[in-house]
Short mmCIF file of C-alpha atoms in Angstrom, two decimals:
data_model
loop_
_atom_site.label_atom_id
_atom_site.label_comp_id
_atom_site.label_asym_id
_atom_site.label_seq_id
_atom_site.Cartn_x
_atom_site.Cartn_y
_atom_site.Cartn_z
CA MET D 1 0.30 74.77 -1.94
CA LYS D 2 -2.67 72.85 -3.24
CA GLU D 3 -0.45 71.33 -5.90
CA LYS D 4 1.97 70.05 -3.23
CA LYS D 5 -0.92 68.50 -1.23
CA SER D 6 -2.23 66.94 -4.39
CA CYS D 7 1.17 65.44 -5.11
CA LYS D 8 1.43 64.08 -1.55
CA THR D 9 -2.06 62.57 -1.81
CA LYS D 10 -1.17 60.94 -5.10
CA ALA D 11 2.05 59.56 -3.59
CA VAL D 12 0.15 58.10 -0.62
CA LYS D 13 -2.43 56.57 -2.95
CA ALA D 14 0.36 55.16 -5.11
CA ARG D 15 2.03 53.61 -2.06
CA LYS D 16 -1.29 52.14 -0.91
CA THR D 17 -1.95 50.82 -4.40
CA SER D 18 1.54 49.39 -4.52
CA ARG D 19 1.10 47.67 -1.14
CA LEU D 20 -2.29 46.34 -2.17
CA GLY D 21 -0.80 45.04 -5.41
CA LEU D 22 2.05 43.41 -3.48
CA ARG D 23 -0.46 41.75 -1.14
CA LEU D 24 -2.50 40.50 -4.08
CA VAL D 25 0.62 39.15 -5.77
CA THR D 26 1.67 37.47 -2.51
CA ILE D 27 -1.78 35.94 -1.99
CA VAL D 28 -1.97 34.72 -5.58
CA SER D 29 1.55 33.30 -5.26
CA LEU D 30 0.59 31.43 -2.08
CA ILE D 31 -2.52 30.07 -3.78
CA VAL D 32 -0.44 28.91 -6.75
CA VAL D 33 2.06 27.22 -4.41
CA ALA D 34 -0.76 25.54 -2.45
CA VAL D 35 -2.41 24.32 -5.65
CA SER D 36 0.95 23.04 -6.92
CA ILE D 37 1.54 21.10 -3.68
CA ALA D 38 -1.99 19.69 -3.78
CA LEU D 39 -1.53 18.60 -7.40
CA THR D 40 1.84 17.04 -6.58
CA VAL D 41 0.37 15.08 -3.63
CA PHE D 42 -2.59 14.00 -5.78
CA SER D 43 -0.26 12.94 -8.60
CA MET D 44 1.89 10.95 -6.18
CA SER D 45 -1.18 9.29 -4.63
CA LEU D 46 -2.58 8.50 -8.06
CA SER D 47 0.77 7.13 -9.19
CA LEU D 48 1.06 4.91 -6.09
CA SER D 49 -2.52 3.75 -6.53
CA LEU D 50 -1.95 2.91 -10.17
CA SER D 51 1.30 1.12 -9.31
CA THR D 52 -0.45 -0.96 -6.63
CA ASP D 53 -3.29 -1.78 -9.02
CA LEU D 54 -0.79 -2.77 -11.69
CA VAL D 55 1.06 -5.13 -9.31
CA THR D 56 -2.26 -6.62 -8.19
CA ASP D 57 -3.37 -7.10 -11.79
CA HIS D 58 -0.08 -8.80 -12.67
CA ALA D 59 -0.36 -11.12 -9.65
CA ALA D 60 -3.96 -12.03 -10.49
CA SER D 61 -2.95 -12.62 -14.10
CA GLY D 62 -0.10 -14.87 -12.96
CA VAL D 63 -2.45 -16.97 -10.83
CA ARG D 64 -4.89 -17.39 -13.73
CA VAL D 65 -2.14 -18.39 -16.15
CA LEU D 66 -0.68 -20.86 -13.65
CA GLN D 67 -4.06 -22.47 -12.99
CA TYR D 68 -4.79 -22.74 -16.71
CA ASP D 69 -1.37 -24.18 -17.62
CA LEU D 70 -1.46 -26.77 -14.84
CA ASP D 71 -5.02 -27.74 -15.74
CA VAL D 72 -4.01 -28.29 -19.36
CA GLU D 73 -1.00 -30.40 -18.33
CA ILE D 74 -2.83 -32.70 -15.91
CA ARG D 75 -5.87 -33.17 -18.14
CA SER D 76 -3.62 -34.09 -21.03
CA LEU D 77 -1.88 -36.65 -18.80
CA ALA D 78 -5.23 -38.03 -17.59
CA ALA D 79 -6.50 -38.28 -21.19
CA THR D 80 -3.43 -40.30 -22.22
CA ILE D 81 -3.84 -42.75 -19.35
CA SER D 82 -7.60 -43.03 -19.94
CA ASN D 83 -6.83 -43.93 -23.54
CA TRP D 84 -4.38 -46.62 -22.43
CA SER D 85 -7.04 -48.00 -20.11
CA GLY D 86 -9.85 -47.70 -22.65
CA THR D 87 -7.99 -49.69 -25.29
CA GLY D 88 -7.42 -52.48 -22.79
CA PHE D 89 -3.65 -51.98 -22.78
CA LEU D 90 -3.34 -51.32 -19.05
CA GLY D 91 -5.73 -54.16 -18.21
CA SER D 92 -3.64 -56.56 -20.28
CA CYS D 93 -0.49 -55.48 -18.44
CA VAL D 94 -2.15 -56.12 -15.08
CA LYS D 95 -3.52 -59.49 -16.15
CA SER D 96 -0.23 -60.73 -17.63
CA GLY D 97 1.97 -59.14 -14.99
CA THR D 98 4.30 -57.97 -17.76
CA TYR D 99 5.12 -54.27 -17.96
CA THR D 100 7.86 -54.01 -20.58
CA GLN D 101 5.44 -52.36 -22.98
CA MET D 102 4.36 -49.98 -20.25
CA ASP D 103 7.96 -48.76 -19.96
CA SER D 104 7.99 -48.15 -23.73
CA TYR D 105 4.68 -46.30 -23.70
CA TRP D 106 5.79 -44.01 -20.89
CA GLU D 107 9.15 -43.30 -22.50
CA LYS D 108 7.52 -42.59 -25.84
CA GLU D 109 5.46 -39.75 -24.30
CA GLY D 110 8.69 -37.95 -23.43
CA TYR D 111 7.62 -36.87 -19.95
CA SER D 112 10.14 -34.90 -17.92
CA GLU D 113 11.76 -36.14 -14.73
CA TYR D 114 9.03 -34.37 -12.72
CA TYR D 115 6.28 -36.60 -14.14
CA TYR D 116 5.70 -39.81 -12.22
CA GLY D 117 3.44 -42.82 -12.66
CA ALA D 118 2.49 -46.16 -11.14
CA ILE D 119 0.01 -48.97 -11.64
CA LEU D 120 -1.62 -50.31 -8.48
CA ASP D 121 -3.93 -53.24 -7.92
CA THR D 122 -7.28 -52.72 -6.24
CA SER D 123 -5.72 -53.16 -2.80
CA GLY D 124 -3.19 -50.40 -3.43
CA ALA D 125 -0.12 -52.59 -3.96
CA VAL D 126 2.30 -51.20 -6.54
CA LEU D 127 2.60 -53.39 -9.65
CA TRP D 128 4.67 -51.06 -11.83
CA GLN D 129 6.22 -47.64 -11.33
CA THR D 130 8.46 -45.06 -12.94
CA PRO D 131 11.94 -44.70 -11.38
CA ASN D 132 10.97 -41.38 -9.78
CA TYR D 133 7.68 -42.60 -8.25
CA LYS D 134 8.00 -42.14 -4.49
CA LEU D 135 4.53 -41.46 -3.05
CA SER D 136 4.19 -43.00 0.39
CA ALA D 137 0.41 -43.43 0.16
CA VAL D 138 -2.42 -42.86 -2.33
CA ASN D 139 -6.17 -42.84 -1.77
CA ILE D 140 -7.54 -44.94 -4.64
CA SER D 141 -11.03 -45.64 -3.28
CA ASN D 142 -12.86 -43.38 -5.75
CA ALA D 143 -10.88 -44.66 -8.73
CA VAL D 144 -11.56 -48.28 -7.74
CA SER D 145 -15.24 -47.31 -7.84
CA GLY D 146 -14.83 -46.19 -11.44
CA GLU D 147 -14.12 -42.45 -11.05
CA THR D 148 -11.20 -40.60 -12.61
CA VAL D 149 -9.79 -38.31 -9.94
CA ILE D 150 -7.77 -35.15 -10.58
CA SER D 151 -6.49 -33.24 -7.56
CA TYR D 152 -3.61 -31.54 -5.81
CA ALA D 153 -1.85 -33.87 -3.42
CA GLY D 154 0.51 -33.57 -0.51
CA ASP D 155 2.71 -36.46 0.52
CA ALA D 156 5.56 -37.01 2.94
CA ASN D 157 7.88 -37.73 0.02
CA VAL D 158 6.35 -35.38 -2.56
CA PRO D 159 4.99 -32.38 -0.62
CA LEU D 160 3.13 -30.82 -3.55
CA SER D 161 2.00 -32.42 -6.78
CA LEU D 162 -0.89 -32.41 -9.22
CA GLN D 163 -2.10 -35.92 -9.90
CA CYS D 164 -4.71 -38.01 -11.62
CA ILE D 165 -5.91 -41.50 -10.71
CA VAL D 166 -7.54 -43.46 -13.51
CA PRO D 167 -9.34 -46.83 -13.21
CA VAL D 168 -7.69 -49.70 -15.08
CA VAL D 169 -10.47 -51.57 -16.87
CA ARG D 170 -10.45 -54.97 -18.59
CA SER D 171 -13.61 -56.58 -19.93
CA ALA D 172 -15.73 -54.05 -18.04
CA GLU D 173 -14.01 -55.00 -14.78
CA ILE D 174 -11.80 -52.65 -12.74
CA THR D 175 -8.59 -54.57 -12.10
CA GLY D 176 -6.53 -51.73 -10.68
CA VAL D 177 -5.71 -48.04 -11.08
CA MET D 178 -2.98 -45.96 -12.61
CA VAL D 179 -1.65 -43.01 -10.64
CA ALA D 180 0.22 -40.32 -12.53
CA GLY D 181 1.21 -36.81 -11.62
CA ILE D 182 3.48 -33.82 -11.87
CA ASP D 183 5.82 -32.94 -9.02
CA LEU D 184 5.24 -29.18 -8.80
CA GLN D 185 8.88 -28.56 -8.07
CA ASP D 186 9.09 -28.49 -11.86
CA THR D 187 10.32 -24.92 -12.38
CA ALA D 188 9.78 -25.08 -16.15
CA VAL D 189 6.05 -24.61 -15.54
CA LEU D 190 6.62 -21.55 -13.37
CA ASP D 191 9.15 -20.04 -15.77
CA ALA D 192 6.57 -20.25 -18.56
CA VAL D 193 3.98 -18.53 -16.35
CA LYS D 194 6.46 -15.78 -15.44
CA GLU D 195 7.16 -15.15 -19.12
CA LYS D 196 3.44 -14.80 -19.87
CA SER D 197 2.40 -12.76 -16.82
CA ILE D 198 5.58 -10.70 -16.21
CA CYS D 199 5.63 -11.48 -12.48
CA GLU D 200 7.48 -13.75 -10.08
CA VAL D 201 5.70 -17.02 -9.29
CA THR D 202 6.06 -19.17 -6.18
CA LEU D 203 4.33 -22.34 -5.01
CA PHE D 204 4.36 -22.82 -1.24
CA SER D 205 4.14 -26.05 0.70
CA GLY D 206 2.99 -24.69 4.06
CA ASN D 207 5.23 -21.64 4.61
CA THR D 208 8.11 -23.02 2.57
CA ARG D 209 8.87 -22.17 -1.04
CA TYR D 210 8.54 -25.49 -2.86
CA SER D 211 9.08 -24.08 -6.35
CA THR D 212 9.76 -20.51 -7.42
CA THR D 213 11.07 -18.15 -10.08
CA VAL D 214 12.56 -15.93 -7.37
CA ILE D 215 16.37 -15.87 -7.42
CA GLY D 216 18.14 -15.47 -4.07
CA SER D 217 21.22 -13.41 -3.30
CA ASP D 218 23.38 -16.49 -3.93
CA GLY D 219 22.17 -16.66 -7.54
CA ASN D 220 20.08 -19.79 -6.97
CA ARG D 221 16.32 -20.20 -6.84
CA ALA D 222 14.95 -19.43 -3.38
CA ILE D 223 13.54 -22.97 -2.99
CA GLY D 224 13.30 -24.10 0.63
CA THR D 225 13.21 -20.56 2.02
CA GLN D 226 10.42 -19.39 4.28
CA MET D 227 7.50 -17.16 3.38
CA THR D 228 8.05 -13.56 4.50
CA SER D 229 5.52 -11.87 6.79
CA ALA D 230 4.62 -9.45 3.98
CA VAL D 231 3.59 -12.35 1.72
CA GLU D 232 1.88 -14.21 4.56
CA ASN D 233 -0.26 -11.17 5.42
#
């Protein structure tokens, strides 16, 4: 009789132990699942954060490369014109009113169709110009005072360009100025930046894409399209 009771007691204890073990297993399993979910969410958040940081870094890198490349281009152009002025070549052209040599000098530099240039007298009248020069107005006051000016410019005919204005000097006298610049619709500059920074590059004139590496659904560059709200914000 005692042996039967002992067996029953052991069976009850075994069932209790089994239930307790099952509960422990269940609890541990739930904890493992919860930890797994938490790790998954953290990994996703970290991945998204890293992706966002990477895109931001690429964009910032693209801006720096673009600024540097444009600065190199315009300063090189300004240096060439300053040299022409410093040697008295430009002053001689203005004095003689003959610009055949000026055509040769410009052609020899091999500038692309997006580079433009013009020689103006001190009143702003155009004395010579490249075929693609089409600025409607230029502020030459600082250059007439002897200062070389490098700046971005917006014009009714050329909405966005980078230009330099150099005084034309002859015998220590300023006889005019030379205006030269790069129409920033030149996509070759942006393509080079894209290759270096691995990101799309767009220059906007207002809210309109003036030059871009972005290709539209029609297979052409998205020039002339409007800035999206995502970019604007």
